[in-house]
Amino acid sequence: MDQLQAEEIGRAATSVLLLLSFRGYFFIISRFGRIMSWFVPVACTAGIGLVLFWGALLDIADLTADLILAGGLACFVAFVIYSVRGKVGRMKWNMGRFCFLAGTAVFSLLSLNLKLLHYDNFSHWALIVKYLLCADRLPGADTAMIPFRDYPPGSSLFIYYVCRFAGHSQGIMILAQNSMIFACFYAVFGIVKEKRRFLLYSFLGAGCAILSYLNLTIRINNLLVDFLLPLLGMASVSVTYRYREEQGRLCILQMMLLGFTVIVKSTGAFFAGVAGAYTLWTMIRYGAGASGGRGINFMRGLLMAAGAALPALAWQYHLHTALAGFEGKFGQWLQESTGKAAAEYGAPAGKEFYGQITEDFLRAVFDPSGRAAQMLFLCTVLAAGAVLYAWVKKKRRRALERILPAAVLMTVLYYAGLHRMYLYSMPAQEAVRLAGFERYACSITVLYAGVLLMGATVDMEHSFAVDIDERGGYRAFSSPAAKRKYQYAVLGTFILGANFLYSEFNGLCSIRAEYETSLPGQAEGTVGDNWYESGKTDERKYLIVVPAVSSGIANREIEYVYRYFLWAPYVEVTDSLSEADTEAYDRIIVTDRSSDAAFLSTDNVR
């Protein structure tokens, strides 16, 4: 048996141990934490992410990961013992749970075959994961390999944990990321109380599938968190709704979920704030009827807020101590790698650009061709129509009546903060072209559409004229006509959801098939995917020669991608080669840009 086979067998063994450890944690959280099965995966994910975060701050990320694995295996042993003694009940299956898990299995298998494409993976999200796997620690102030080292590492640490035991391939990274997304969606389905009404699951499933329309730029074939953040917010809202009368348990769960959300990305504070505000409002509203009364629940609310904010405060302290002297995510890296002054690129836009930025921003917000604007308009019209229908036709008030104005206010505040970021925080060259706007807009629209969808599901659940009692579904409808309408609704929502999921599946397969002709695919084919132990990097200076390369984002994209695959901090891009370059650089990679679609094809590597 050669070394490669031995490594593959060892990796397979540790992957199995990883799965067993997750099963052990699921059992302990469900059995002793008394958490509904819908919320167990997201609680486990958030808990592991938080523990790794504190371990990384203490500079023991590798030891913490090993202890988490060992703890999960100990929990699995407990699960086996309880199972042998017959003290573990079987999971209660229904059609909704079965369909969700079947879809998850299909996309999980697809994830293993996906590759990273979006260049933000190579500028930060995959870059920090690769660094963690190589170095087993957070980057320091002098780590030239990581330009955006002031980004919170929440989701990256969870991916690091999975890849540490399951493998370092891009497919494993994407699967780890998607496991967090699937856990959030699973928690969203936990909002349904009447488990025997499949229409509730098919309606909610169709709505969640339609959200794939918004993730064109934040698809599940990358490690970007702009799709994960609103899903964490939706999962938190679902938890609050189901545990609103068990506020002690709600407090603990939200400390985990909100605490993890704020360390996924700096903008996670907004999504955590929205979900936290709903939780506090719920605790106040139901405080009198819950255990301990309003006074105790007020203290629980303060404890929850403090616990959720603590990881973010700890990260800020880390930035001011371990990363003291770091000039920001743009300036210092550009100085180190290209010699340009930080002010040339990193300075925020001046007052002379405010009018232009504001005008372009408003135009983008209300642009009917934008996916975010389309979905905002559609969801608002449908929700308002449902509210008016309930008023006029049914003479009832619905949850959507309260949710809709709150969701609109949330979206307005988000856009106001986004506008402020373009004016005062983002570098001028990116601000004037509204860099990342569609991605940021789709992120809040996912949450907007998600909370309206969840509210509509709750309203539908409360709208059935006949409850399902111990007689089962035999007399679950007021009339044969009502049953026929129910069946048509199930069929329609099921087909709609399946169609969107099939379209997403085909889209991802098509993107994967074209990977070799993409910039990352050709860069990987040229230089490979280099890994070094103990945080080492390739210190040689590389020059990537791309004839007729355009300035700005294309130049930087090539730089980011080659830095990732070479694992070298000193990479520059030029459109021409001079005799002086042959002396100034250790390695020169000459490429040919034959078209805008296929960025690079290598002719010669020196």
PDB file of N, CA, C and O in Angstrom, residues 78 104 122 256 320 333 439 568:
ATOM      1  N   ALA A  78     -22.735   7.424  24.026  1.00  0.00           N
ATOM      2  CA  ALA A  78     -23.941   7.527  24.851  1.00  0.00           C
ATOM      3  C   ALA A  78     -25.191   7.184  24.038  1.00  0.00           C
ATOM      4  O   ALA A  78     -26.106   6.515  24.530  1.00  0.00           O
ATOM      5  N   THR A 104     -32.117  17.480   0.218  1.00  0.00           N
ATOM      6  CA  THR A 104     -30.815  17.777   0.817  1.00  0.00           C
ATOM      7  C   THR A 104     -29.757  16.778   0.372  1.00  0.00           C
ATOM      8  O   THR A 104     -28.613  17.149   0.077  1.00  0.00           O
ATOM      9  N   PHE A 122     -11.525  33.692  -3.563  1.00  0.00           N
ATOM     10  CA  PHE A 122     -10.065  33.713  -3.632  1.00  0.00           C
ATOM     11  C   PHE A 122      -9.478  34.958  -2.984  1.00  0.00           C
ATOM     12  O   PHE A 122      -8.287  35.003  -2.686  1.00  0.00           O
ATOM     13  N   MET A 256     -26.905  31.299  21.130  1.00  0.00           N
ATOM     14  CA  MET A 256     -26.061  30.539  20.211  1.00  0.00           C
ATOM     15  C   MET A 256     -26.243  31.021  18.772  1.00  0.00           C
ATOM     16  O   MET A 256     -25.264  31.320  18.075  1.00  0.00           O
ATOM     17  N   HIS A 320      -8.179  45.029  17.860  1.00  0.00           N
ATOM     18  CA  HIS A 320      -7.416  46.118  18.462  1.00  0.00           C
ATOM     19  C   HIS A 320      -6.170  45.640  19.208  1.00  0.00           C
ATOM     20  O   HIS A 320      -5.361  46.463  19.645  1.00  0.00           O
ATOM     21  N   TRP A 333      -2.506  45.588   2.094  1.00  0.00           N
ATOM     22  CA  TRP A 333      -2.162  44.541   1.134  1.00  0.00           C
ATOM     23  C   TRP A 333      -1.669  45.142  -0.175  1.00  0.00           C
ATOM     24  O   TRP A 333      -0.736  44.648  -0.783  1.00  0.00           O
ATOM     25  N   ARG A 439     -25.631  41.687  -4.971  1.00  0.00           N
ATOM     26  CA  ARG A 439     -25.456  40.650  -3.955  1.00  0.00           C
ATOM     27  C   ARG A 439     -26.000  41.109  -2.610  1.00  0.00           C
ATOM     28  O   ARG A 439     -26.711  40.372  -1.919  1.00  0.00           O
ATOM     29  N   ALA A 568       0.952  31.954  -2.729  1.00  0.00           N
ATOM     30  CA  ALA A 568       2.090  32.867  -2.710  1.00  0.00           C
ATOM     31  C   ALA A 568       1.564  34.290  -2.524  1.00  0.00           C
ATOM     32  O   ALA A 568       0.667  34.719  -3.261  1.00  0.00           O
TER      33      ALA A 568
END
